[in-house]
CSV table of C-alpha atoms in Angstrom, one decimal:
chain,number,residue,atom,x,y,z
N,1,MET,CA,0.0,0.0,0.0
N,2,ARG,CA,2.8,2.4,0.9
N,3,ARG,CA,4.7,1.7,-2.3
N,4,ASP,CA,1.5,2.3,-4.3
N,5,GLN,CA,1.0,5.7,-2.5
N,6,GLU,CA,4.6,6.6,-3.2
N,7,HIS,CA,4.3,5.6,-6.8
N,8,ALA,CA,1.0,7.6,-7.2
N,9,LEU,CA,2.7,10.7,-5.7
N,10,GLU,CA,5.7,10.3,-8.0
N,11,VAL,CA,3.4,10.0,-11.0
N,12,ARG,CA,1.4,13.2,-10.0
N,13,LEU,CA,4.6,15.1,-9.5
N,14,ALA,CA,6.0,14.0,-12.9
N,15,VAL,CA,2.7,14.9,-14.6
N,16,ALA,CA,2.5,18.3,-12.9
N,17,ALA,CA,6.1,19.2,-13.8
N,18,GLY,CA,5.7,18.0,-17.3
N,19,GLY,CA,2.5,20.0,-17.6
N,20,ALA,CA,4.2,23.2,-16.5
N,21,VAL,CA,6.9,22.8,-19.1
N,22,VAL,CA,4.5,21.8,-21.9
N,23,LEU,CA,2.3,24.9,-21.2
N,24,LEU,CA,5.2,27.4,-20.8
N,25,VAL,CA,6.6,26.5,-24.2
N,26,PRO,CA,3.6,27.6,-26.3
N,27,PHE,CA,3.2,30.7,-24.1
N,28,ALA,CA,6.8,31.7,-24.7
N,29,VAL,CA,6.2,31.2,-28.5
N,30,ILE,CA,3.1,33.4,-28.4
N,31,ALA,CA,4.8,36.0,-26.3
N,32,ALA,CA,7.8,36.1,-28.8
N,33,MET,CA,5.4,36.5,-31.7
N,34,VAL,CA,3.6,39.3,-29.9
N,35,VAL,CA,6.9,41.1,-29.3
N,36,GLY,CA,8.0,40.5,-32.9
N,37,ASP,CA,4.7,41.6,-34.2
N,38,VAL,CA,4.6,38.5,-36.5
N,39,ASP,CA,2.5,39.3,-39.6
N,40,TRP,CA,0.2,36.3,-39.6
N,41,LEU,CA,-0.6,36.6,-35.9
N,42,HIS,CA,-1.3,40.3,-36.3
N,43,ALA,CA,-3.6,39.6,-39.2
N,44,LEU,CA,-5.4,36.9,-37.3
N,45,ASP,CA,-5.9,39.2,-34.3
N,46,GLU,CA,-7.1,42.0,-36.5
N,47,ASP,CA,-9.5,39.9,-38.5
N,48,ALA,CA,-11.0,38.3,-35.5
N,49,SER,CA,-11.4,41.6,-33.6
N,50,VAL,CA,-13.0,43.4,-36.6
N,51,ALA,CA,-15.4,40.5,-37.3
N,52,MET,CA,-16.5,40.2,-33.6
N,53,HIS,CA,-16.7,44.0,-33.3
N,54,ASP,CA,-19.1,44.1,-36.3
N,55,VAL,CA,-21.3,41.5,-34.6
N,56,ALA,CA,-21.3,43.4,-31.4
N,57,LEU,CA,-22.2,46.7,-33.0
N,58,GLY,CA,-25.4,45.2,-34.4
N,59,HIS,CA,-26.4,43.5,-31.2
N,60,PRO,CA,-26.4,45.8,-28.2
N,61,ALA,CA,-28.2,43.3,-26.0
N,62,LEU,CA,-25.4,40.9,-26.7
N,63,VAL,CA,-22.9,43.5,-25.7
N,64,ASP,CA,-24.8,44.0,-22.4
N,65,PHE,CA,-24.7,40.3,-21.8
N,66,MET,CA,-21.0,40.0,-22.5
N,67,ALA,CA,-20.2,42.9,-20.2
N,68,ALA,CA,-22.4,41.4,-17.4
N,69,TRP,CA,-20.7,38.0,-17.9
N,70,CYS,CA,-17.2,39.4,-17.7
N,71,LEU,CA,-18.2,41.4,-14.6
N,72,ALA,CA,-19.6,38.2,-13.0
N,73,PHE,CA,-16.3,36.4,-13.7
N,74,ASP,CA,-14.0,39.3,-13.1
N,75,PRO,CA,-10.6,38.3,-11.6
N,76,TRP,CA,-11.5,39.7,-8.2
N,77,VAL,CA,-14.7,37.5,-8.2
N,78,TRP,CA,-12.4,34.4,-8.6
N,79,ARG,CA,-10.1,35.7,-5.8
N,80,LEU,CA,-13.1,36.1,-3.5
N,81,GLY,CA,-14.3,32.6,-4.4
N,82,ALA,CA,-10.8,31.3,-3.7
N,83,LEU,CA,-10.8,33.0,-0.3
N,84,ALA,CA,-14.1,31.3,0.5
N,85,LEU,CA,-12.5,28.0,-0.7
N,86,ILE,CA,-9.5,28.5,1.6
N,87,VAL,CA,-11.7,29.1,4.6
N,88,TRP,CA,-13.7,26.0,3.8
N,89,LEU,CA,-10.5,23.9,3.5
N,90,VAL,CA,-9.1,25.2,6.7
N,91,ARG,CA,-12.3,24.3,8.6
N,92,ARG,CA,-12.0,20.8,7.1
N,93,GLY,CA,-8.5,20.5,8.4
N,94,SER,CA,-6.8,20.7,4.9
N,95,ARG,CA,-4.4,23.5,5.7
N,96,PRO,CA,-1.7,22.5,3.2
N,97,LEU,CA,-4.2,22.4,0.4
N,98,ALA,CA,-5.6,25.8,1.5
N,99,TRP,CA,-2.0,27.2,1.4
N,100,TRP,CA,-1.7,25.9,-2.1
N,101,VAL,CA,-4.9,27.6,-3.2
N,102,GLY,CA,-3.8,30.9,-1.7
N,103,VAL,CA,-0.3,30.8,-3.1
N,104,THR,CA,-1.5,29.8,-6.6
N,105,MET,CA,-4.1,32.5,-6.8
N,106,VAL,CA,-1.7,35.2,-5.6
N,107,ALA,CA,1.2,34.1,-7.7
N,108,GLY,CA,-1.0,34.0,-10.9
N,109,GLY,CA,-2.5,37.4,-10.2
N,110,LEU,CA,0.8,39.1,-9.6
N,111,LEU,CA,2.6,37.4,-12.5
N,112,GLY,CA,-0.2,38.5,-14.8
N,113,VAL,CA,0.2,42.1,-13.8
N,114,LEU,CA,4.0,41.9,-14.2
N,115,LEU,CA,3.6,40.4,-17.7
N,116,LYS,CA,1.3,43.2,-18.8
N,117,LEU,CA,3.9,45.7,-17.6
N,118,LEU,CA,6.7,43.8,-19.3
N,119,PHE,CA,5.0,43.5,-22.8
N,120,GLU,CA,3.1,46.8,-22.7
N,121,ARG,CA,0.9,45.7,-25.6
N,122,HIS,CA,-1.9,48.1,-26.5
N,123,ARG,CA,-5.5,47.0,-26.6
N,124,PRO,CA,-7.6,47.0,-29.8
N,125,SER,CA,-8.8,50.4,-30.8
N,126,PHE,CA,-12.0,51.2,-32.7
N,127,LEU,CA,-13.6,54.5,-33.7
N,128,ASP,CA,-16.9,53.2,-32.3
N,129,PRO,CA,-16.0,51.0,-29.3
N,130,VAL,CA,-18.7,49.0,-27.5
N,131,ALA,CA,-16.6,48.7,-24.3
N,132,MET,CA,-13.5,50.2,-22.8
N,133,ALA,CA,-10.8,48.7,-20.5
N,134,ALA,CA,-7.8,50.2,-18.8
N,135,GLY,CA,-4.2,48.9,-18.8
N,136,TYR,CA,-2.2,46.8,-21.2
N,137,SER,CA,-3.5,43.9,-23.2
N,138,PHE,CA,-1.2,40.9,-23.1
N,139,PRO,CA,-1.9,38.5,-21.5
N,140,SER,CA,-5.6,38.9,-20.8
N,141,GLY,CA,-6.2,39.2,-17.1
N,142,HIS,CA,-9.7,37.8,-17.4
N,143,ALA,CA,-8.6,34.8,-19.4
N,144,LEU,CA,-5.6,34.2,-17.1
N,145,ASN,CA,-7.5,34.4,-13.9
N,146,ASN,CA,-10.5,32.5,-15.2
N,147,ALA,CA,-8.2,29.6,-16.3
N,148,LEU,CA,-6.3,29.8,-13.0
N,149,GLY,CA,-9.3,29.9,-10.8
N,150,ALA,CA,-11.2,27.2,-12.6
N,151,ALA,CA,-8.3,24.9,-12.6
N,152,VAL,CA,-7.8,25.4,-8.8
N,153,PHE,CA,-11.5,24.7,-8.1
N,154,LEU,CA,-11.4,21.6,-10.3
N,155,LEU,CA,-8.3,20.2,-8.7
N,156,VAL,CA,-9.8,20.7,-5.2
N,157,LEU,CA,-13.4,19.7,-5.8
N,158,LEU,CA,-13.2,17.0,-8.5
N,159,PRO,CA,-11.8,14.3,-6.1
N,160,MET,CA,-14.9,14.9,-4.0
N,161,THR,CA,-17.3,14.0,-6.8
N,162,ARG,CA,-16.2,10.4,-7.1
N,163,GLY,CA,-19.2,8.2,-7.5
N,164,ARG,CA,-21.3,11.2,-8.5
N,165,PRO,CA,-21.0,11.4,-12.3
N,166,ARG,CA,-23.6,14.1,-12.8
N,167,ARG,CA,-21.8,16.5,-10.3
N,168,ARG,CA,-18.5,15.6,-11.9
N,169,LEU,CA,-19.7,16.4,-15.4
N,170,ALA,CA,-21.4,19.6,-14.3
N,171,LEU,CA,-18.2,20.7,-12.5
N,172,LEU,CA,-16.0,19.9,-15.5
N,173,ALA,CA,-18.4,21.7,-17.9
N,174,ALA,CA,-18.3,24.8,-15.7
N,175,GLY,CA,-14.6,24.6,-15.2
N,176,ILE,CA,-13.9,24.4,-18.9
N,177,GLY,CA,-16.8,26.4,-20.3
N,178,ILE,CA,-16.6,29.5,-18.1
N,179,PRO,CA,-13.0,30.4,-19.0
N,180,LEU,CA,-13.7,29.7,-22.7
N,181,VAL,CA,-16.8,31.9,-22.8
N,182,THR,CA,-15.1,34.7,-20.8
N,183,GLY,CA,-12.2,34.8,-23.2
N,184,VAL,CA,-14.4,34.9,-26.3
N,185,PHE,CA,-16.4,37.7,-24.7
N,186,ARG,CA,-13.3,39.8,-24.0
N,187,VAL,CA,-12.5,39.7,-27.7
N,188,GLY,CA,-16.2,40.4,-28.5
N,189,LEU,CA,-16.1,43.5,-26.4
N,190,GLY,CA,-13.1,44.7,-28.3
N,191,VAL,CA,-10.8,44.9,-25.3
N,192,HIS,CA,-8.5,42.1,-26.1
N,193,TRP,CA,-6.8,40.4,-29.1
N,194,VAL,CA,-7.3,36.6,-29.6
N,195,SER,CA,-3.6,36.0,-28.8
N,196,ASP,CA,-4.1,37.9,-25.5
N,197,VAL,CA,-6.8,35.5,-24.5
N,198,VAL,CA,-5.0,32.3,-25.6
N,199,GLY,CA,-1.8,33.5,-23.9
N,200,GLY,CA,-3.8,34.2,-20.7
N,201,TRP,CA,-5.4,30.7,-20.7
N,202,ILE,CA,-2.1,29.0,-21.2
N,203,PHE,CA,-0.2,31.0,-18.6
N,204,GLY,CA,-3.0,30.6,-16.0
N,205,LEU,CA,-2.8,26.8,-16.4
N,206,ALA,CA,1.0,26.9,-16.4
N,207,VAL,CA,1.0,28.6,-13.0
N,208,VAL,CA,-1.3,26.0,-11.6
N,209,ALA,CA,0.9,23.2,-12.9
N,210,ALA,CA,4.0,24.9,-11.5
N,211,THR,CA,2.6,25.4,-8.0
N,212,THR,CA,1.2,21.9,-8.0
N,213,THR,CA,4.7,20.6,-8.8
N,214,ALA,CA,6.1,22.6,-5.9
N,215,PHE,CA,3.3,21.5,-3.6
N,216,LEU,CA,3.8,17.8,-4.4
N,217,ALA,CA,7.6,18.1,-4.2
N,218,ARG,CA,7.3,19.7,-0.7
N,219,ARG,CA,4.9,17.0,0.3
N,220,ARG,CA,7.3,14.3,-0.8
N,221,ARG,CA,10.2,15.9,1.1
N,222,ARG,CA,8.1,16.2,4.3
N,223,LYS,CA,7.0,12.6,4.0
N,224,ALA,CA,10.6,11.4,3.5
N,225,LEU,CA,11.8,13.4,6.5
N,226,THR,CA,9.0,12.1,8.7
N,227,GLU,CA,9.9,8.5,7.7
N,228,ALA,CA,13.6,9.1,8.3
N,229,MET,CA,12.9,10.5,11.8
N,230,ALA,CA,10.7,7.5,12.6
N,231,ARG,CA,13.5,5.1,12.0
């Protein structure tokens, strides 16, 4: 049983570490193309933004819905939700997991702000905008924090839905669907390029993978130390 548990921990650690590397590579590629203003990426961003802006102009009710959705899933809403999750985990006696949730959310939020300041990419600009947003564009803070928050909630709550397929399916649908819709709506509102959103999604997941790796590695070290002291 102990060997099985150790093997499972090693597998999770390897998967998390590999996931962090796999996700950071495409983010670095997108970031390099943004900095280099690669023609085909610029054209893709422009075409998508113009097409979605045209749709938004003709459907003011859709604009209101997209704005309300993005407000409901604002980065600070996710942070407040994470705070509630932390309190719940502490009351359940899961302090290490609560620490992981807190560190992951804070790290992702701060890194997102730092990346915006680093790249200083300007947002889309239209003569007749349907929405406005302050700050720089890459990566999208909404996309990053939605992916970050959704992944955190999924990793914490999914194990609790074993034997409950409907709840598991609903949780997965929300965890995947909300970040996707939010990202599309940010482009639809004309406040982000497509590459901002994709970069935000990828980097948010990369942060979760990186902190999970650190969490599992620390857990492995503590377990090894406890066993060594018990001998």
